[in-house]
Short mmCIF file of C-alpha atoms in Angstrom, two decimals:
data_model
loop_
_atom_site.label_atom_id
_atom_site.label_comp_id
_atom_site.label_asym_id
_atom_site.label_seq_id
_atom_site.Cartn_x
_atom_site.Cartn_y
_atom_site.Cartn_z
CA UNK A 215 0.00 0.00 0.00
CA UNK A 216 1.69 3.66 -1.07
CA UNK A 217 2.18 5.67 1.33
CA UNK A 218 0.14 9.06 1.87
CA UNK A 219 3.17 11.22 1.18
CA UNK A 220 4.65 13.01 -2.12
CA UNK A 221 7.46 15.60 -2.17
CA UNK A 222 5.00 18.00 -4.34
CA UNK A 223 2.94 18.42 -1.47
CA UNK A 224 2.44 18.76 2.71
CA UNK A 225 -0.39 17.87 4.88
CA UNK A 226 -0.75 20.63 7.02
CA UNK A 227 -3.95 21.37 9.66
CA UNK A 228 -5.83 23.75 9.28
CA UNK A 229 -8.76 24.26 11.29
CA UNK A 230 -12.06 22.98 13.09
CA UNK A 231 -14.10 23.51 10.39
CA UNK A 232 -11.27 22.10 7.55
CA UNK A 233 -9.33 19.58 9.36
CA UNK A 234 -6.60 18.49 7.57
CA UNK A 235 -5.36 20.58 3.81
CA UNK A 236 -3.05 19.77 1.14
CA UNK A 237 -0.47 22.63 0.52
CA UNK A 238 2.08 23.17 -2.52
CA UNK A 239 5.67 22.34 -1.68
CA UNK A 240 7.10 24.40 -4.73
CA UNK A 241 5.59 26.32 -7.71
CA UNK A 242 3.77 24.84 -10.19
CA UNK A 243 2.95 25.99 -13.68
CA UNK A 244 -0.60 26.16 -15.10
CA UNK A 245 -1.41 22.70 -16.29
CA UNK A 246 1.61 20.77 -14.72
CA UNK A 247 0.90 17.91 -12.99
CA UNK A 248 1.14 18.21 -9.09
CA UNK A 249 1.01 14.29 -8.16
CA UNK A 250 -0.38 10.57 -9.59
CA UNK A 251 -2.24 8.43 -7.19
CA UNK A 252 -4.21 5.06 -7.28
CA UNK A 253 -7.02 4.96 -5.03
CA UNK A 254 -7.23 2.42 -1.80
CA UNK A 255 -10.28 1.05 -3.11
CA UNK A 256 -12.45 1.92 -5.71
CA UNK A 257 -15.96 0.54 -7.27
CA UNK A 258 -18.26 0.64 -10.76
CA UNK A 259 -21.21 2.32 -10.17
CA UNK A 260 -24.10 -0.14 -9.49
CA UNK A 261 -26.48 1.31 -12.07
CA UNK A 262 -23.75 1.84 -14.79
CA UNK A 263 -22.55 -1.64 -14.61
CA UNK A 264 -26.52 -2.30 -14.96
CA UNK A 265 -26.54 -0.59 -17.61
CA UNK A 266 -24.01 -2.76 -19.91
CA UNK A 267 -20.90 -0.11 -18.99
CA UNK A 268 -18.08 -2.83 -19.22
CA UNK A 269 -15.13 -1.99 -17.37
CA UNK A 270 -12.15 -3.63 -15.80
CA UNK A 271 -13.41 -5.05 -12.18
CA UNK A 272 -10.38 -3.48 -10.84
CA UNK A 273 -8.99 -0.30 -12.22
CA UNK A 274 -11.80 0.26 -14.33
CA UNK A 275 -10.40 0.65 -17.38
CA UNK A 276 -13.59 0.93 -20.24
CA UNK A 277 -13.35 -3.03 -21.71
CA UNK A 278 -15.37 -1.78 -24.89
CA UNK A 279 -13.65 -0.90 -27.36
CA UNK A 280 -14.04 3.04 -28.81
CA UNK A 281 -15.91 1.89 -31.88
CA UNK A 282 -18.07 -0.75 -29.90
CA UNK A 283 -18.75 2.03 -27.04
CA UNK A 284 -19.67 4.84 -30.07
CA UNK A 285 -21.70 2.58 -31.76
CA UNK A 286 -23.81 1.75 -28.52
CA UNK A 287 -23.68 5.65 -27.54
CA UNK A 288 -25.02 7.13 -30.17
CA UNK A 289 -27.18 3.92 -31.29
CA UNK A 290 -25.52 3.44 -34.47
CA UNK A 291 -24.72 0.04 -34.88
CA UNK A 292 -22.85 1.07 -38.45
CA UNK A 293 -20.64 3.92 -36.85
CA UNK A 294 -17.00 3.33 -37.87
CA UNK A 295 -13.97 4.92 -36.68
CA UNK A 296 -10.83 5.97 -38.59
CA UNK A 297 -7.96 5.48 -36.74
CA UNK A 298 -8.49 1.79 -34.75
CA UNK A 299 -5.44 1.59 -34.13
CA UNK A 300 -5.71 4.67 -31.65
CA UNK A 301 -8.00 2.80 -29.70
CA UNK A 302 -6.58 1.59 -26.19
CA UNK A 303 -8.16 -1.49 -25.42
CA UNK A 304 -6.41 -4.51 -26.44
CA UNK A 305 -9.10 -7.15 -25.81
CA UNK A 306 -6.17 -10.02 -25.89
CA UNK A 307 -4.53 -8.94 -22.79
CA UNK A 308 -8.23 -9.32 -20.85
CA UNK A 309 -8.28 -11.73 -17.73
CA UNK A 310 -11.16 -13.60 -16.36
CA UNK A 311 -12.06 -15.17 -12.86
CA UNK A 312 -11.96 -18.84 -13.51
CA UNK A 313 -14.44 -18.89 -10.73
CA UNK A 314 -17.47 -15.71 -10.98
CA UNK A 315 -16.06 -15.10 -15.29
CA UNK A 316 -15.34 -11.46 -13.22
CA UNK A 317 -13.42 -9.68 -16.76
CA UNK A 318 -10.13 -7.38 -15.97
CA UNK A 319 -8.45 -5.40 -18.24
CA UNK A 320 -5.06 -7.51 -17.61
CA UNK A 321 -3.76 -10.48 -15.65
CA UNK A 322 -2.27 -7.89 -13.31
CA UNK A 323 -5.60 -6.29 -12.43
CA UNK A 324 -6.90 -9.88 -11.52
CA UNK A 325 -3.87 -10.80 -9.74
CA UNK A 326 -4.37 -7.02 -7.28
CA UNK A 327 -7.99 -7.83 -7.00
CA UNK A 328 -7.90 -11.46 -6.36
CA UNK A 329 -5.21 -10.56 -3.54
CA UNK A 330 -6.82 -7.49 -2.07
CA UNK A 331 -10.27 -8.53 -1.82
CA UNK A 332 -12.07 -10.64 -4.68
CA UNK A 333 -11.43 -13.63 -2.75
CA UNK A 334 -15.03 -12.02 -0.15
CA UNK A 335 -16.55 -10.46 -2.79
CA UNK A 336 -15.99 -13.91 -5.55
CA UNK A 337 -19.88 -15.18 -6.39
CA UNK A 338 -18.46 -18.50 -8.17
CA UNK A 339 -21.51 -20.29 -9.95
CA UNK A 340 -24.12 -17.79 -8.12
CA UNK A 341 -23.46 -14.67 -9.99
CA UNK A 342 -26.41 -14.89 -11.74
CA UNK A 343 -28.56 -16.48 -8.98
CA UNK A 344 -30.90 -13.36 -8.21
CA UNK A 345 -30.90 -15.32 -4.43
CA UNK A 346 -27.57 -14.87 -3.77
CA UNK A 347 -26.93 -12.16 -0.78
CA UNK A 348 -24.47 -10.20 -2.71
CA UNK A 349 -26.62 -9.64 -5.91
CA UNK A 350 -29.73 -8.90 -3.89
CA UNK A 351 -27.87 -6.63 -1.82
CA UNK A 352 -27.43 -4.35 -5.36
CA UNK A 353 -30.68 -4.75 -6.43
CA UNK A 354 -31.25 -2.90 -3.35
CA UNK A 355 -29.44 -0.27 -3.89
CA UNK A 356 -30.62 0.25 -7.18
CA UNK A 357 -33.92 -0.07 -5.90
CA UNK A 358 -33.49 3.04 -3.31
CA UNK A 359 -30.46 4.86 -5.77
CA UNK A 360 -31.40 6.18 -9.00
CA UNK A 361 -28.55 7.32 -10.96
CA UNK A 362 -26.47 9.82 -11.34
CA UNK A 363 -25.14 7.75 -8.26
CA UNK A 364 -23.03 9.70 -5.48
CA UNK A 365 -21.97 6.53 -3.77
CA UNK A 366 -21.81 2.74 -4.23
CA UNK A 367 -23.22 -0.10 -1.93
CA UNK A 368 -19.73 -1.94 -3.56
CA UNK A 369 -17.45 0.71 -2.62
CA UNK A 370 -18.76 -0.23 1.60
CA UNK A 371 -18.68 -3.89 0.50
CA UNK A 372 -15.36 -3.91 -1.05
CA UNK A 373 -13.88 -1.39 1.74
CA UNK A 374 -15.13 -4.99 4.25
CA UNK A 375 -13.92 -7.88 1.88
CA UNK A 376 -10.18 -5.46 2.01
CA UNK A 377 -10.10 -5.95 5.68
CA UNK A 378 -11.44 -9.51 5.73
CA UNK A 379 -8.65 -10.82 2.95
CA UNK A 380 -5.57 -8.41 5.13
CA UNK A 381 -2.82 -10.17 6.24
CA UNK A 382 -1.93 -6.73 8.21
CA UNK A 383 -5.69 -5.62 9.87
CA UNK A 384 -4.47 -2.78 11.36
CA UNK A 385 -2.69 -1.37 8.67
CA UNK A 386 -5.81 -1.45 6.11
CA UNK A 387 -7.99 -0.51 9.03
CA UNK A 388 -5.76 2.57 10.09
CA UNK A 389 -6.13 3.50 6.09
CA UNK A 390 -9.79 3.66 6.19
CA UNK A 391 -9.57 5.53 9.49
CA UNK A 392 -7.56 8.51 7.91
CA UNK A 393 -11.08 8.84 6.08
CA UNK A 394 -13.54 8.72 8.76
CA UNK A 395 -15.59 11.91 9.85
CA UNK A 396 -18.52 12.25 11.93
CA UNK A 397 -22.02 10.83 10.19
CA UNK A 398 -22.98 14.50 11.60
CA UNK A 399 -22.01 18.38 12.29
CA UNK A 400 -22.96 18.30 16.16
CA UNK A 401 -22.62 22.33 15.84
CA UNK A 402 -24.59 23.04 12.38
CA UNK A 403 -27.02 19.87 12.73
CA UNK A 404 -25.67 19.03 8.62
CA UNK A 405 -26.97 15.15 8.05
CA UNK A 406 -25.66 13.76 4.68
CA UNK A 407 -28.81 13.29 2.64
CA UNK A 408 -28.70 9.98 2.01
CA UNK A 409 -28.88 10.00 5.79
CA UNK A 410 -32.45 11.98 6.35
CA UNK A 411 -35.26 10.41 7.78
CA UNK A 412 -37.11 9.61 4.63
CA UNK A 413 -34.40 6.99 3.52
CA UNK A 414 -34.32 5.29 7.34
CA UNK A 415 -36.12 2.18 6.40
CA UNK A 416 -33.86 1.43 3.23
CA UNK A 417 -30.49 2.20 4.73
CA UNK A 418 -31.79 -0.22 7.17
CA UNK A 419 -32.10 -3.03 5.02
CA UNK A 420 -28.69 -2.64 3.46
CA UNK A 421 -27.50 -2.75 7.26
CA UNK A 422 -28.94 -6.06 7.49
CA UNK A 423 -28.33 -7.20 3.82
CA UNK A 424 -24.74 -6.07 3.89
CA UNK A 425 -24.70 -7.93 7.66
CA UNK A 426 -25.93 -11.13 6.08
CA UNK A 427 -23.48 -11.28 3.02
CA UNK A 428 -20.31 -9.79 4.75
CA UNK A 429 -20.36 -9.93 8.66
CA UNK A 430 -16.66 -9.71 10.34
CA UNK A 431 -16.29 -9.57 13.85
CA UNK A 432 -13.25 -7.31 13.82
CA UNK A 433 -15.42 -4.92 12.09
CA UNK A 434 -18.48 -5.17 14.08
CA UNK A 435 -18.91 -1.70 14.65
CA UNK A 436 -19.12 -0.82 10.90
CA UNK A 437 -22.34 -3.03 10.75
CA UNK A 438 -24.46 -1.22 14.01
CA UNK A 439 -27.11 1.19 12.87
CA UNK A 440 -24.46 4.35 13.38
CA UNK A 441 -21.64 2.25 12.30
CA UNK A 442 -22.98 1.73 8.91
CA UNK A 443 -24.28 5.65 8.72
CA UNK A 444 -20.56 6.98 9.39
CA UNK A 445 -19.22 4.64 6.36
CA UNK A 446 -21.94 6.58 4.16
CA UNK A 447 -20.87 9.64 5.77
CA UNK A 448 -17.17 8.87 4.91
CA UNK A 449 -18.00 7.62 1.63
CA UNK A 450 -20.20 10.70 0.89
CA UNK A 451 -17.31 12.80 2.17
CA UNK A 452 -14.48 11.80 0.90
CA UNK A 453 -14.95 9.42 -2.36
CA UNK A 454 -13.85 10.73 -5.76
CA UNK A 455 -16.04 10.18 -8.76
CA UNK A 456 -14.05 7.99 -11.63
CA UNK A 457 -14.90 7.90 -15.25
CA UNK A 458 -13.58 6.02 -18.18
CA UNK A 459 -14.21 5.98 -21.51
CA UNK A 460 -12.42 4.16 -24.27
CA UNK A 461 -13.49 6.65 -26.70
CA UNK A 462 -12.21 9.52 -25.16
CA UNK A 463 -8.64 7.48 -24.89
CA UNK A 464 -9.36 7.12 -28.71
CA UNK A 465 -9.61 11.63 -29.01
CA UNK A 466 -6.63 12.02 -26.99
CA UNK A 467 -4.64 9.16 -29.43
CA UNK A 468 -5.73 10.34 -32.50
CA UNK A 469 -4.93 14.43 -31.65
CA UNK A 470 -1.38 12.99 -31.46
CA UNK A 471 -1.29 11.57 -35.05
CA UNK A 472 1.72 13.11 -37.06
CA UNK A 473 -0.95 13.59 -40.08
CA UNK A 474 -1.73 16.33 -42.98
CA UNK A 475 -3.51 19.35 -42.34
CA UNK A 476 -6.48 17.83 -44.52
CA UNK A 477 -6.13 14.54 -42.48
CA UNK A 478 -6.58 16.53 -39.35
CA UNK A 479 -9.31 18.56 -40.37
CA UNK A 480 -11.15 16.00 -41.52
CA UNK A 481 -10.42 13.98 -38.27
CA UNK A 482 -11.40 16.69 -36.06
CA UNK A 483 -14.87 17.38 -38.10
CA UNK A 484 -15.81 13.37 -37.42
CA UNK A 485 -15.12 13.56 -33.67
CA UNK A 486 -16.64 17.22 -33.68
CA UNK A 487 -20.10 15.26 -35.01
CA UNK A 488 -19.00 12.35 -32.81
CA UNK A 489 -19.41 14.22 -30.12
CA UNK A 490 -22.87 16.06 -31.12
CA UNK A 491 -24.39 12.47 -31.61
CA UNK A 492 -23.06 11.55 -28.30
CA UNK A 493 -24.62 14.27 -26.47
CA UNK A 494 -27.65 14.24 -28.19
CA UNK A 495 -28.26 10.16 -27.53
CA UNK A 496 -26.58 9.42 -24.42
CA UNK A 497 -26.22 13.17 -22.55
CA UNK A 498 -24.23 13.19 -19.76
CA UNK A 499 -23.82 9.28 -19.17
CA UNK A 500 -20.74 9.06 -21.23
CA UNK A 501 -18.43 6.99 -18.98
CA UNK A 502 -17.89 3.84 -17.47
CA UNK A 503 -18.48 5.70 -13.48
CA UNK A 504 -17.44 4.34 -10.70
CA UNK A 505 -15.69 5.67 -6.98
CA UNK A 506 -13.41 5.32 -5.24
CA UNK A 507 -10.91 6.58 -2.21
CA UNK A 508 -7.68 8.65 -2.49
CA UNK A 509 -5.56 9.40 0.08
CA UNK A 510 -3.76 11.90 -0.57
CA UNK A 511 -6.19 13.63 -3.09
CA UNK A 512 -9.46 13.28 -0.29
CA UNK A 513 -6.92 15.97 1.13
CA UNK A 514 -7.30 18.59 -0.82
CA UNK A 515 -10.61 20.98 0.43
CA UNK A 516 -12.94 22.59 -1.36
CA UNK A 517 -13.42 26.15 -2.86
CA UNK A 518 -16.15 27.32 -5.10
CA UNK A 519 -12.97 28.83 -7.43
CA UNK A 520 -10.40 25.79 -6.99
CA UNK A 521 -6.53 26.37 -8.47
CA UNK A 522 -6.30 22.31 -9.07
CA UNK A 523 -8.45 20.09 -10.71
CA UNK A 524 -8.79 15.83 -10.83
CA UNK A 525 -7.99 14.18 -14.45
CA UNK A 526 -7.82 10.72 -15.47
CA UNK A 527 -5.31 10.71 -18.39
CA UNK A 528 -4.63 7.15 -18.08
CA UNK A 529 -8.15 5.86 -18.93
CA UNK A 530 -8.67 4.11 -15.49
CA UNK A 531 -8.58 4.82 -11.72
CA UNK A 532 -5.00 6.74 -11.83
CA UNK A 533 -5.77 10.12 -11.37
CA UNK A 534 -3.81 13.28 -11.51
CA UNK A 535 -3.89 16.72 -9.74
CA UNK A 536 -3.24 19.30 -11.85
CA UNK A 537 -2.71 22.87 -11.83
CA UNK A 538 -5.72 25.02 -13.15
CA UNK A 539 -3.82 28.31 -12.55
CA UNK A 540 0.16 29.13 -11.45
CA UNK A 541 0.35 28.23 -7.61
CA UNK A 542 3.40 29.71 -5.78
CA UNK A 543 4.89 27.58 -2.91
CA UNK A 544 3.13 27.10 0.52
CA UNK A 545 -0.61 27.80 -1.09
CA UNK A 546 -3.25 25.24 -0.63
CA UNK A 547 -4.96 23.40 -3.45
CA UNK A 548 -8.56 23.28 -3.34
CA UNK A 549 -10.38 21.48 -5.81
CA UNK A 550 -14.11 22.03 -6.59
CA UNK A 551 -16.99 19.50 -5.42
CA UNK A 552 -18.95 20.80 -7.59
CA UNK A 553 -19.51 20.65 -11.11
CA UNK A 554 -18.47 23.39 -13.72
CA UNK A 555 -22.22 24.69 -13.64
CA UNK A 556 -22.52 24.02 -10.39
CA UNK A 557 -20.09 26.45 -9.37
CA UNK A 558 -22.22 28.82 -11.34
CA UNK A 559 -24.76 28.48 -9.48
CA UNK A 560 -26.31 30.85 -6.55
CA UNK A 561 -24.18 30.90 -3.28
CA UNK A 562 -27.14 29.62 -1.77
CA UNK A 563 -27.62 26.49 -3.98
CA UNK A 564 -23.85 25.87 -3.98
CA UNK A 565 -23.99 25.92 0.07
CA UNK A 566 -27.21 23.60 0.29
CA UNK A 567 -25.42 21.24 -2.19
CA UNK A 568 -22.46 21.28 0.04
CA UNK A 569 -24.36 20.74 3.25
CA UNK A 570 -26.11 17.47 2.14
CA UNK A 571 -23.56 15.89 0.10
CA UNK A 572 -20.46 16.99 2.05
CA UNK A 573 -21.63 17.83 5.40
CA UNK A 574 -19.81 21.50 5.86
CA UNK A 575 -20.69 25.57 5.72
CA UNK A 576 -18.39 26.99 2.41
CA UNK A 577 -16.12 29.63 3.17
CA UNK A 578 -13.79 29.66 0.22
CA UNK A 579 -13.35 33.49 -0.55
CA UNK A 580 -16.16 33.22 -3.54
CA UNK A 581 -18.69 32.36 -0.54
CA UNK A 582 -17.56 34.93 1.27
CA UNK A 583 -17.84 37.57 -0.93
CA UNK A 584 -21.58 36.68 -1.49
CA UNK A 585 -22.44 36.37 1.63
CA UNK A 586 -25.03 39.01 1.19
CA UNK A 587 -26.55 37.94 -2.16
CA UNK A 588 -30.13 36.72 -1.94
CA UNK A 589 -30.88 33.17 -0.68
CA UNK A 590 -32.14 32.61 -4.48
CA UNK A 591 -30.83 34.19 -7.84
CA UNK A 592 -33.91 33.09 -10.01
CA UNK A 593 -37.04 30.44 -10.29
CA UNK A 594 -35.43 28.61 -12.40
CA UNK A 595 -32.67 28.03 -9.84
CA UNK A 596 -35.35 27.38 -7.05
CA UNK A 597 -36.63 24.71 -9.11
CA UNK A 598 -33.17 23.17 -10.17
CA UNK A 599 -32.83 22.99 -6.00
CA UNK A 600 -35.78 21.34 -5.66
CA UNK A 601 -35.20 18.63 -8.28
CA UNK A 602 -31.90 17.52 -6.49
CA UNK A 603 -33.69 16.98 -3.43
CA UNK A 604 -34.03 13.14 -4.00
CA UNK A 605 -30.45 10.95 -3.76
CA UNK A 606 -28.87 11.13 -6.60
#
């Protein structure tokens, strides 16, 4: 397990309110890349997999290839794409679980999961046996979940089968513990929203379900009533959202072709239209999504006007931190939470959002300066609010 160091950066504390931030050990140019970092576990969305998203069961690498992914994306079964040869995936190097048929994108991404926690998690013969605790435990989720998902009932079950498999408990447990943070603000009364009353019942019965499937005494406290709360409170506070896509790994390949200007125009017109029948089938839900834990990067706060950003230029769970603006030495990086029109949004939308998903007040300098603007900039925004009131 790497450890949660890097001579980029220094973990410095802060405050009450922040804890813990991640601070610039030298100067960094807009666009460099501050650190690299593989999460300690990380999870497919339950709904995307659902959805026929194929991607590698452990760094979750897309497993389509860019032509087979644009063909289902923009439901043209004839789409073809120039340039195959800039496609990533190489389909011969794929690995399967003798025992669940569990596909990786490589015998080394079996080998990591079948040593870290597949072992738990393997289904065998059952994986399609509706019965089976671990499958009914997802159709749960789904059930109460509707995507865009936030969290994953695999990230908690993966985060138990890590610390069943561990040869060194208190190692993997002292990992997980860097991560924990109260289920609730005792001073501002903040409950995660996948926490309010209305979902008691269902968070309930993944308790038990999740009990049934995965039960480890060493553990026991992560499967009481609160215990399982605080790993959706950790989850919903410090997980990082991961997407893949093979076809974007195809853009980025085919951009560095050493081709004609009339080559490259015509290249960039076809993804250009790519792109426009992407969005106009398939919207946002692009990407093989999943989540997972960083420990260095779950570091880094939040501000409404961030100077770093999280990419995925490797095509799987690898991310990189990297510079949106120049940052001189000894300033903290902040990444956003939110989305790019998120951060748009009203100071009072932006807050809410924080509140329920995040569980803190904003005071990055952008909230401060607006701490005077009206609760609400428009209707439209008021009714934007109201429609992310339900998980998601």
């Amino acid at each position: 397990m790497a450890a949660t160091t890097n001579e980029n950066v220094e973990v410095r504390e802060i405050d009450y309110q922040k804890g813990r931030g991640l601070f610039s050990n030298k100067a960094f140019k807009k666009e460099d890349i501050i650190f690299e970092e593989e999460p300690l576990v990380c999870a497919q969305f339950v709904w995307n997999k659902f959805y026929h998203y194929t991607a590698c069961e452990y760094c979750l690498r897309s497993l389509e290839t860019a032509e087979e992914m644009g063909r289902r994306l923009t439901e043209n079964s004839s789409l073809i794409l120039p340039y195959p040869e800039c496609c990533g995936v190489n389909v011969a190097d794929f690995a399967v679980c003798k025992q669940c048929q569990a596909v990786y994108c490589n015998e080394e991404c079996l080998k990591q999961a079948w040593t870290e926690y597949h072992q738990v998690l393997c289904m065998g013969s059952s994986c399609s046996d509706s019965e089976h605790p671990l499958n009914k435990l997802q159709e749960i989720w789904r059930n109460i979940h509707m995507p865009p998902e936030s969290s994953s009932i695999m990230l908690v079950s993966r985060m138990v089968a890590m610390v069943k498999q561990a040869k060194d408990r208190p190692t993997i447990l002292n990992a997980f513990t860097q991560f924990s943070k109260a289920t609730e603000n005792e001073e501002t009364g903040f409950a995660h929203k996948l926490l309010g009353k209305q979902f008691e019942e269902q968070l309930e019965l993944l308790r038990q379900m999740t009990k049934e499937a995965l039960y480890e005494d060493e553990i026991q406290q992560w499967f009481t009533p609160e215990g399982f709360k605080s790993l959706f409170a950790l989850i919903g506070r410090n997980s990082q959202g991961i997407g893949s896509s093979s076809i974007s790994v195809w853009v980025q390949n085919c951009d560095k072709l050493d081709i004609d200007e009339t080559e490259r125009q015509n290249i960039d017109e076809f993804i250009d239209q790519l792109y426009e029948d992407l969005d106009r089938v398939s919207a946002d839900f692009l990407n093989c999504e999943g989540t997972g834990l960083y420990q260095l990067q779950s570091l880094c706060n939040h501000s409404c006007t961030p100077n770093v950003e999280v990419t995925f230029p490797h095509g799987n769970h690898r991310l990189a931190l990297t510079a949106l603006q120049d940052i001189p030495p000894g300033e903290e990086l902040c990444i956003s939470y939110l989305d790019e029109c998120t951060q748009e949004r009203s100071r009072h939308s932006r807050q809410r959002i924080l509140r329920e998903n995040y569980l803190f007040q904003c005071i990055c300098p952008k909230c401060l300066s607006q701490a005077d603007d009206p609760d609400l900039t428009s209707e439209e925004e008021e009714e934007m609010d109201e429609g992310d009131e339900g998980v998601s």
